[in-house]
Amino acid sequence: MHGQVTVIGAGLAGSECALQLAARGVNVNLYEMRPYHTSPAHHTSLCAELVCSNSLKSMREDSASGLLKHELAQLGSYVLQCAYDNRVSAGSALAVDREAFSAAVTALIEKNPYIHVHRQCVTRIPEGRVVICAGPLCADELFDDIGARIGMQSRSFYDAAAPIVDALSINRDVAFEQSRYQDEHDSADYLNCPFEKDSYIHFYNELIAAERTITKDFEQSDLFCACQPIEEVAKTGIDALRYGALKPVGIRYPQGRSTYARPYANVQLRAENANKTAYNLVGFQTNLTWPEQKRVFRLIPGLEHAEFFRYGVMHRNSFIDSPHVLNATFALPDSTLRFAGQITGTEGYVEAIASGLYAALNCYAELIDKPCALLPATSAFGSLVQYATSADTVNFQPMHVNFGLMPPLPAPIRNKKERYAAYAKRACADMSSWIVNHSYLDIPTM
C-alpha cells in the first residue's frame, strides 16, 4: 500500500490517473460531479465521456497523434485499451462507440477496490495529495479557488461539438459509403453526402446567415483552432469549407450516380457506434441555434429528412496558464497539488489520457520517494509537456501534440513523410530506453 491520492474529475485524464495509481496499490478518492451537477457539453454520468467527436484521431505511427497512442500503449494505458476494445470503423483513425467506451472505463473504475468514487461537486481544493483533472468545464467555484491558489486570472476559449443524426433518417439514395482515396482493398468507413455547385452555394449562404446561440463576433483568439464552428470557418470565404471539412478530394461518385467524377463539395458522416445506428457530421462543430441547425443542415444532400439525436453545442472551456504556474510534472511548485487534462492546456482526447497517466506516474514516484518521471522531450507527449510548462512559452494557448513541438533531428530531412517517420522512430527508441531506466515506476512490460 502506497498512500492516498485525491483525483478530482472522472473524465479521460482523471479516469486514467485513478486506474494507474490503483494498479500500483495507491488508494484513490475519485470525485465526479455528474450526475448531480452537469455541464453544457455532458450528456451522461459515465466516466471518460467524450463530449465532442467520437474520434481519437489517427493511428498511423508517422503522425503525431498515432505516435502518442503508441507511447501510451508502451506505458500501459487502461483508457486507450478501452478505446481499442470499443472501436468502430473509421479508416486509419481510432473512433469508438461513444457509450460503450465510456461504460467500459466506468466498469474498470467501479470494480477496482482501490478506487473510491464520490459523486459530488468539489468547490474547494482538498488537503493532501491532489490531482485536479476537472477538465475544461471545471465547476466555477473550483476554478475560482484554483485561481486564488495559484494567483492568476482565469483564461478561456470557446469549444464546440458536432451534431449526431439517426442513421435511419439518412437518404441512402443520395448518401453513399466510401472512404477517402478508397481502393478495392479498403473498407468504406464513411457515408458521403455530395454537393454539386448550386446546392453548395445555397447551403453556404444559408449557413453564414443563420442565427447563432452565442451572438458575439468571435476574435480568432477566442476560438480553439481544431474546434472552430463551421459557420465561423465559412465566413472566411466561400471556398474555405471546400478546402477544409467539406473537401471533395479523394471521393468519387459511384458509377452511374453523376456526370461528374467527384462532388463539388462533400460532407462525410462517421459512425458513432458499432451498430452504425447514429452518425456524426464530421467537422460540423457549430454555434447555430438548434432550430437553425435542423433547417440549415437538412440542406445537405442526403440529410433532407435527418432526425437529430444530438444537436451541436458550443461552450466555454477554461484552462490555466501552465507555463507560468506549474513545473515540468504539472505540479504547483513546493506543493502536493498537481493538474492533468485539458485544464492544463494540453488539448485533445488522447493528450488528456496521456496527462492523467503522466500525473499518476509522478504522484507514485513521490509516494515511494523516487525521482520525478520527466518524459523524454523527443517523445510526442514529452514535447507537449515541455511546451506547456516552459517559462519561455509566451501567449500560451491550448495545443495538441504535433511534430512542430519536437526537438530538431540531428540531420535535417526535407521530405515531410520521411521526416515524420524519423521523429517517430527516435521517439519510440527513446521511450523504450526511458521505461527501462524508470523500472521503479512499475510500468508493465509489453
Coordinates of C-alpha atoms in Angstrom, one line a residue:
M1 CA 0.0 0.0 0.0
H2 CA 1.5 3.4 -1.0
G3 CA -0.6 6.2 0.5
Q4 CA -3.6 8.0 -0.8
V5 CA -4.4 10.5 -3.6
T6 CA -7.5 12.6 -4.3
V7 CA -8.4 12.8 -8.0
I8 CA -10.9 15.5 -9.0
G9 CA -12.8 14.7 -12.2
A10 CA -13.6 11.3 -13.8
G11 CA -13.0 12.4 -17.4
L12 CA -10.3 10.9 -19.6
A13 CA -7.4 12.3 -17.6
G14 CA -9.0 11.5 -14.2
S15 CA -10.0 8.0 -15.1
E16 CA -6.5 7.1 -16.4
C17 CA -4.9 8.7 -13.4
A18 CA -7.1 6.8 -10.9
L19 CA -6.6 3.5 -12.7
Q20 CA -2.8 3.9 -12.9
L21 CA -2.5 4.8 -9.2
A22 CA -4.8 1.9 -8.2
A23 CA -2.8 -0.5 -10.2
R24 CA 0.2 0.4 -8.0
G25 CA -1.6 -0.1 -4.8
V26 CA -2.5 3.5 -4.1
N27 CA -5.9 4.3 -2.6
V28 CA -7.7 6.8 -4.7
N29 CA -10.6 9.1 -3.8
L30 CA -12.1 9.9 -7.2
Y31 CA -14.6 12.8 -7.2
E32 CA -17.0 13.4 -10.1
M33 CA -19.8 16.0 -10.0
R34 CA -22.1 14.3 -12.5
P35 CA -25.0 13.4 -12.5
Y36 CA -25.8 15.8 -9.7
H37 CA -24.1 18.7 -11.3
T38 CA -23.7 18.7 -15.1
S39 CA -22.2 21.0 -17.8
P40 CA -23.5 22.3 -21.2
A41 CA -21.5 19.6 -23.0
H42 CA -22.1 16.4 -21.0
H43 CA -25.0 14.1 -21.6
T44 CA -24.3 11.1 -19.2
S45 CA -22.8 10.3 -15.8
L46 CA -20.3 7.9 -17.2
C47 CA -16.6 8.2 -16.7
A48 CA -14.4 9.3 -19.6
E49 CA -17.4 10.7 -21.5
L50 CA -16.5 12.0 -25.0
V51 CA -18.2 15.4 -25.2
C52 CA -17.3 16.3 -28.8
S53 CA -16.3 13.9 -31.5
N54 CA -16.1 10.1 -31.0
S55 CA -12.8 10.1 -32.9
L56 CA -9.4 9.9 -31.2
K57 CA -7.7 10.8 -34.4
S58 CA -5.0 8.9 -36.5
M59 CA -3.4 5.6 -35.5
R60 CA -0.6 6.0 -38.0
E61 CA 2.7 6.0 -36.2
D62 CA 4.2 8.5 -38.6
S63 CA 1.5 11.0 -37.4
A64 CA 1.9 12.8 -34.0
S65 CA -1.5 11.5 -32.8
G66 CA -0.6 8.0 -33.8
L67 CA 2.8 8.2 -32.2
L68 CA 1.2 9.4 -28.9
K69 CA -1.1 6.3 -29.0
H70 CA 2.0 4.1 -29.4
E71 CA 3.6 5.7 -26.5
L72 CA 0.5 5.2 -24.3
A73 CA 0.4 1.6 -25.3
Q74 CA 4.1 1.3 -24.2
L75 CA 3.2 2.9 -20.9
G76 CA 0.2 0.6 -20.3
S77 CA -2.7 3.0 -20.7
Y78 CA -6.0 1.5 -19.5
V79 CA -8.3 4.1 -21.1
L80 CA -6.6 3.7 -24.5
Q81 CA -7.1 -0.1 -24.3
C82 CA -10.8 0.5 -23.7
A83 CA -10.9 2.6 -26.8
Y84 CA -9.3 -0.1 -28.9
D85 CA -11.8 -2.6 -27.4
N86 CA -14.7 -0.5 -28.5
R87 CA -13.6 0.7 -31.9
V88 CA -15.9 1.5 -34.8
S89 CA -14.7 1.7 -38.4
A90 CA -13.1 5.0 -39.3
G91 CA -10.4 4.2 -41.7
S92 CA -6.9 5.0 -40.3
A93 CA -8.4 6.9 -37.4
L94 CA -9.4 5.4 -34.0
A95 CA -13.1 6.1 -33.4
V96 CA -15.1 4.5 -30.7
D97 CA -18.7 3.5 -29.8
R98 CA -19.1 6.5 -27.5
E99 CA -21.3 5.0 -24.8
A100 CA -19.7 1.5 -24.9
F101 CA -16.3 3.1 -24.5
S102 CA -17.3 5.2 -21.5
A103 CA -19.2 2.3 -20.0
A104 CA -16.1 0.1 -20.2
V105 CA -13.9 2.7 -18.4
T106 CA -16.6 3.2 -15.8
A107 CA -16.8 -0.6 -15.2
L108 CA -13.0 -0.7 -14.7
I109 CA -13.1 2.1 -12.1
E110 CA -16.2 0.9 -10.2
K111 CA -14.9 -2.6 -9.7
N112 CA -11.4 -1.6 -8.6
P113 CA -11.1 -2.0 -4.8
Y114 CA -8.5 0.8 -4.6
I115 CA -10.8 3.4 -6.2
H116 CA -13.5 5.0 -4.1
V117 CA -15.9 7.1 -6.3
H118 CA -17.6 10.1 -4.8
R119 CA -20.5 11.6 -6.8
Q120 CA -20.3 15.2 -5.6
C121 CA -19.1 18.6 -6.8
V122 CA -15.8 19.8 -5.3
T123 CA -15.8 23.5 -4.8
R124 CA -12.5 23.9 -2.9
I125 CA -9.2 22.2 -3.3
P126 CA -8.9 19.5 -0.7
E127 CA -6.0 19.0 1.7
G128 CA -3.4 16.3 1.0
R129 CA -2.0 14.9 -2.3
V130 CA -4.5 16.1 -5.0
V131 CA -4.6 15.8 -8.8
I132 CA -7.1 18.2 -10.4
C133 CA -8.4 16.6 -13.6
A134 CA -11.6 18.8 -13.7
G135 CA -11.3 19.4 -17.4
P136 CA -12.0 22.5 -19.4
L137 CA -15.5 22.5 -17.9
C138 CA -14.3 22.9 -14.3
A139 CA -17.0 24.0 -11.9
D140 CA -16.9 27.8 -11.5
E141 CA -16.4 27.6 -7.7
L142 CA -13.5 25.2 -8.0
F143 CA -11.9 27.2 -10.8
D144 CA -12.2 30.4 -8.7
D145 CA -10.4 28.5 -5.8
I146 CA -7.7 27.4 -8.2
G147 CA -7.2 31.0 -9.3
A148 CA -6.9 32.1 -5.7
R149 CA -4.4 29.4 -5.0
I150 CA -2.1 29.9 -8.0
G151 CA -2.5 33.7 -8.2
M152 CA -3.8 34.1 -11.8
Q153 CA -6.7 35.4 -13.7
S154 CA -8.8 32.7 -15.4
R155 CA -8.5 32.3 -19.1
S156 CA -10.8 30.7 -21.5
F157 CA -11.5 29.8 -25.1
Y158 CA -14.6 28.6 -26.9
D159 CA -15.1 25.0 -28.0
A160 CA -17.8 23.3 -30.0
A161 CA -19.3 19.9 -30.7
A162 CA -20.9 18.5 -33.8
P163 CA -24.5 17.1 -34.2
I164 CA -25.4 13.4 -34.5
V165 CA -28.1 12.1 -36.7
D166 CA -30.3 9.0 -36.8
A167 CA -28.9 6.6 -39.4
L168 CA -32.4 5.6 -40.5
S169 CA -33.2 9.2 -41.4
I170 CA -30.3 9.4 -43.9
N171 CA -31.3 9.2 -47.6
R172 CA -29.2 6.3 -48.9
D173 CA -30.3 7.1 -52.5
V174 CA -28.1 10.2 -52.2
A175 CA -25.5 9.4 -49.5
F176 CA -23.0 6.7 -50.4
E177 CA -20.4 4.6 -48.5
Q178 CA -16.8 5.4 -49.3
S179 CA -13.5 6.2 -47.6
R180 CA -11.3 8.9 -48.9
Y181 CA -8.9 7.6 -51.6
Q182 CA -10.5 4.2 -51.2
D183 CA -9.3 1.3 -53.4
E184 CA -10.5 -2.2 -53.7
H185 CA -8.7 -3.3 -50.5
D186 CA -10.1 -0.6 -48.2
S187 CA -13.3 -0.7 -46.2
A188 CA -16.0 2.0 -46.8
D189 CA -16.0 3.6 -43.3
Y190 CA -17.8 6.8 -44.0
L191 CA -21.1 8.0 -45.5
N192 CA -20.7 10.8 -48.1
C193 CA -23.2 13.5 -48.8
P194 CA -22.2 15.1 -52.1
F195 CA -22.8 18.7 -53.1
E196 CA -23.0 20.0 -56.7
K197 CA -22.1 23.6 -57.2
D198 CA -25.6 25.2 -57.0
S199 CA -26.7 23.3 -53.9
Y200 CA -23.4 24.1 -52.2
I201 CA -23.7 27.8 -52.8
H202 CA -27.2 27.8 -51.4
F203 CA -26.1 25.9 -48.4
Y204 CA -23.2 28.2 -47.8
N205 CA -25.3 31.4 -48.0
E206 CA -27.8 29.9 -45.5
L207 CA -25.1 28.8 -43.2
I208 CA -23.3 32.1 -42.8
A209 CA -26.6 34.0 -42.4
A210 CA -28.1 31.5 -39.8
E211 CA -28.9 32.6 -36.2
R212 CA -26.2 31.7 -33.7
T213 CA -26.6 30.8 -30.0
I214 CA -23.7 33.0 -28.8
T215 CA -24.2 36.1 -30.8
K216 CA -20.8 37.8 -30.3
D217 CA -18.5 38.2 -33.2
F218 CA -15.6 36.0 -32.3
E219 CA -12.0 37.1 -32.4
Q220 CA -9.6 34.4 -33.7
S221 CA -8.0 34.1 -30.2
D222 CA -11.4 33.2 -28.7
L223 CA -11.7 30.0 -30.8
F224 CA -9.6 26.9 -30.4
C225 CA -8.5 26.2 -34.0
A226 CA -9.2 22.5 -34.1
C227 CA -12.9 23.0 -33.0
Q228 CA -13.9 26.2 -34.8
P229 CA -17.6 26.3 -35.5
I230 CA -18.2 25.5 -39.2
E231 CA -20.1 28.8 -39.7
E232 CA -17.0 30.7 -38.5
V233 CA -14.8 28.9 -40.9
A234 CA -17.3 29.6 -43.7
K235 CA -17.2 33.3 -43.0
T236 CA -13.6 33.4 -44.1
G237 CA -14.5 32.7 -47.7
I238 CA -17.0 30.8 -49.9
D239 CA -14.4 28.1 -50.7
A240 CA -13.0 27.7 -47.2
L241 CA -15.2 24.7 -46.5
R242 CA -14.3 23.1 -49.8
Y243 CA -10.7 23.1 -48.8
G244 CA -11.4 22.0 -45.3
A245 CA -14.2 19.9 -43.7
L246 CA -16.1 19.6 -47.0
K247 CA -13.2 18.9 -49.3
P248 CA -14.1 16.5 -52.1
V249 CA -10.6 15.3 -52.9
G250 CA -10.3 11.5 -52.8
I251 CA -14.0 11.0 -53.2
R252 CA -15.6 9.7 -56.4
Y253 CA -19.2 9.3 -57.3
P254 CA -20.4 5.7 -57.5
Q255 CA -20.8 4.5 -61.1
G256 CA -23.9 6.0 -62.7
R257 CA -24.6 8.5 -60.0
S258 CA -23.4 11.6 -61.8
T259 CA -21.9 13.0 -64.9
Y260 CA -19.1 14.4 -62.7
A261 CA -16.1 12.4 -61.5
R262 CA -16.3 13.8 -58.0
P263 CA -18.6 16.1 -56.0
Y264 CA -18.1 19.9 -55.9
A265 CA -18.0 19.6 -52.1
N266 CA -18.6 16.7 -49.8
V267 CA -19.9 16.1 -46.2
Q268 CA -18.6 13.0 -44.5
L269 CA -20.6 11.2 -41.8
R270 CA -18.8 8.9 -39.3
A271 CA -20.5 6.1 -37.4
E272 CA -21.0 6.8 -33.7
N273 CA -21.3 3.2 -32.6
A274 CA -20.6 -0.3 -33.7
N275 CA -24.1 -0.9 -34.9
K276 CA -24.0 2.2 -37.1
T277 CA -27.3 3.5 -35.8
A278 CA -26.0 7.1 -35.4
Y279 CA -23.7 9.2 -37.5
N280 CA -21.6 12.3 -36.6
L281 CA -21.3 15.1 -39.1
V282 CA -17.5 15.3 -39.4
G283 CA -16.2 18.8 -39.0
F284 CA -19.6 20.3 -38.2
Q285 CA -18.9 21.8 -34.8
T286 CA -21.3 24.6 -34.5
N287 CA -22.7 27.6 -32.6
L288 CA -26.1 27.7 -34.5
T289 CA -29.3 27.6 -32.6
W290 CA -31.0 24.2 -32.6
P291 CA -33.8 25.2 -35.0
E292 CA -31.3 26.7 -37.4
Q293 CA -29.2 23.5 -37.3
K294 CA -32.2 21.5 -38.2
R295 CA -33.1 23.9 -41.1
V296 CA -29.6 24.5 -42.5
F297 CA -28.1 21.0 -42.1
R298 CA -31.1 19.5 -43.8
L299 CA -29.9 21.4 -46.9
I300 CA -27.1 18.8 -47.1
P301 CA -27.8 16.3 -49.8
G302 CA -29.0 13.1 -48.2
L303 CA -30.0 14.8 -44.9
E304 CA -33.2 16.3 -46.2
H305 CA -35.2 14.5 -43.5
A306 CA -32.5 14.0 -40.9
E307 CA -33.5 13.4 -37.4
F308 CA -31.1 14.6 -34.8
F309 CA -30.1 12.5 -31.8
R310 CA -28.0 15.4 -30.6
Y311 CA -27.6 19.0 -31.8
G312 CA -24.2 20.7 -31.8
V313 CA -23.4 22.8 -28.8
M314 CA -20.8 25.5 -28.0
H315 CA -19.4 26.1 -24.6
R316 CA -16.6 28.0 -22.8
N317 CA -13.6 25.9 -21.9
S318 CA -11.3 27.1 -19.1
F319 CA -7.5 26.5 -18.7
I320 CA -4.7 27.7 -16.6
D321 CA -1.5 29.5 -17.6
S322 CA 0.5 26.3 -17.1
P323 CA 4.0 27.6 -18.3
H324 CA 4.0 30.3 -15.6
V325 CA 2.5 28.4 -12.7
L326 CA 3.3 24.7 -13.0
N327 CA 6.6 22.7 -13.0
A328 CA 7.5 20.1 -15.6
T329 CA 5.4 17.4 -13.8
F330 CA 2.3 19.7 -13.9
A331 CA 2.6 20.3 -10.2
L332 CA 2.3 23.6 -8.4
P333 CA 5.9 24.1 -7.1
D334 CA 6.5 23.2 -3.4
S335 CA 3.1 21.6 -3.0
T336 CA 1.3 18.3 -3.3
L337 CA -1.2 19.8 -5.8
R338 CA -0.9 18.6 -9.4
F339 CA -3.0 19.2 -12.5
A340 CA -3.8 16.9 -15.5
G341 CA -6.0 17.0 -18.6
Q342 CA -7.3 19.9 -20.7
I343 CA -7.3 22.3 -17.8
T344 CA -3.5 22.4 -18.3
G345 CA -3.9 23.5 -21.9
T346 CA -2.9 20.1 -23.3
E347 CA -5.8 19.9 -25.8
G348 CA -7.2 16.7 -27.2
Y349 CA -8.7 13.3 -26.1
V350 CA -5.5 11.3 -26.3
E351 CA -3.5 14.1 -24.8
A352 CA -5.9 14.1 -21.8
I353 CA -5.3 10.4 -21.3
A354 CA -1.6 10.9 -21.5
S355 CA -1.6 13.7 -19.0
G356 CA -3.6 11.6 -16.5
L357 CA -1.1 8.8 -16.9
Y358 CA 1.8 11.2 -16.5
A359 CA 0.3 12.7 -13.3
A360 CA -0.1 9.2 -11.9
L361 CA 3.5 8.2 -12.5
N362 CA 4.8 11.4 -10.8
C363 CA 2.4 11.0 -7.9
Y364 CA 3.6 7.4 -7.5
A365 CA 7.3 8.5 -7.7
E366 CA 6.7 11.0 -4.9
L367 CA 4.9 8.4 -2.8
I368 CA 7.8 5.9 -3.0
D369 CA 10.4 8.7 -2.6
K370 CA 11.9 8.3 -6.1
P371 CA 13.0 10.9 -8.7
C372 CA 10.2 12.6 -10.7
A373 CA 9.3 11.0 -14.0
L374 CA 10.2 13.5 -16.7
L375 CA 9.3 12.1 -20.1
P376 CA 11.9 12.4 -22.9
A377 CA 11.4 15.7 -24.8
T378 CA 11.8 13.7 -28.1
S379 CA 8.5 11.8 -27.3
A380 CA 5.2 13.0 -28.5
F381 CA 3.8 13.8 -25.1
G382 CA 7.1 14.8 -23.6
S383 CA 7.4 17.5 -26.2
L384 CA 3.9 18.8 -25.4
V385 CA 4.7 18.8 -21.7
Q386 CA 7.8 20.9 -22.4
Y387 CA 5.8 23.4 -24.4
A388 CA 3.1 23.6 -21.7
T389 CA 5.5 24.0 -18.8
S390 CA 8.4 26.1 -20.3
A391 CA 8.6 29.6 -19.0
D392 CA 9.8 30.6 -22.5
T393 CA 6.3 29.8 -23.9
V394 CA 4.6 33.2 -24.5
N395 CA 0.9 33.9 -25.2
F396 CA 0.1 30.3 -24.1
Q397 CA -2.8 28.7 -25.9
P398 CA -4.1 25.1 -25.8
M399 CA -2.2 22.8 -28.1
H400 CA -2.4 19.3 -29.5
V401 CA 0.6 17.1 -29.9
N402 CA 2.4 17.9 -33.2
F403 CA 5.8 17.3 -34.7
G404 CA 6.4 21.0 -34.7
L405 CA 7.0 20.8 -30.9
M406 CA 9.7 18.2 -31.1
P407 CA 13.4 18.9 -31.0
P408 CA 15.0 19.0 -34.5
L409 CA 16.6 15.9 -35.9
P410 CA 20.4 15.8 -35.9
A411 CA 20.4 16.0 -39.7
P412 CA 17.5 17.9 -41.5
I413 CA 15.2 15.8 -43.7
R414 CA 13.3 17.8 -46.3
N415 CA 10.8 15.2 -47.2
K416 CA 7.9 15.6 -44.8
K417 CA 6.8 11.9 -44.7
E418 CA 10.4 10.7 -44.1
R419 CA 11.0 13.4 -41.5
Y420 CA 7.9 12.4 -39.5
A421 CA 8.9 8.8 -39.7
A422 CA 12.3 9.7 -38.4
Y423 CA 10.7 11.6 -35.5
A424 CA 8.5 8.6 -34.7
K425 CA 11.5 6.2 -34.8
R426 CA 13.5 8.3 -32.5
A427 CA 10.6 8.8 -30.1
C428 CA 9.9 5.1 -29.8
A429 CA 13.5 4.2 -29.2
D430 CA 13.9 7.0 -26.5
M431 CA 10.6 6.0 -24.8
S432 CA 11.7 2.3 -24.7
S433 CA 15.0 3.3 -23.1
W434 CA 13.2 5.7 -20.7
I435 CA 10.9 2.8 -19.5
V436 CA 13.9 0.6 -18.8
N437 CA 15.6 3.4 -16.8
H438 CA 12.5 4.0 -14.8
S439 CA 11.7 0.5 -13.7
Y440 CA 10.8 1.8 -10.2
L441 CA 7.5 3.1 -11.8
D442 CA 6.3 -0.5 -12.3
I443 CA 5.3 0.1 -15.9
P444 CA 4.0 -3.2 -17.3
T445 CA 6.2 -4.9 -19.9
M446 CA 4.7 -5.4 -23.3

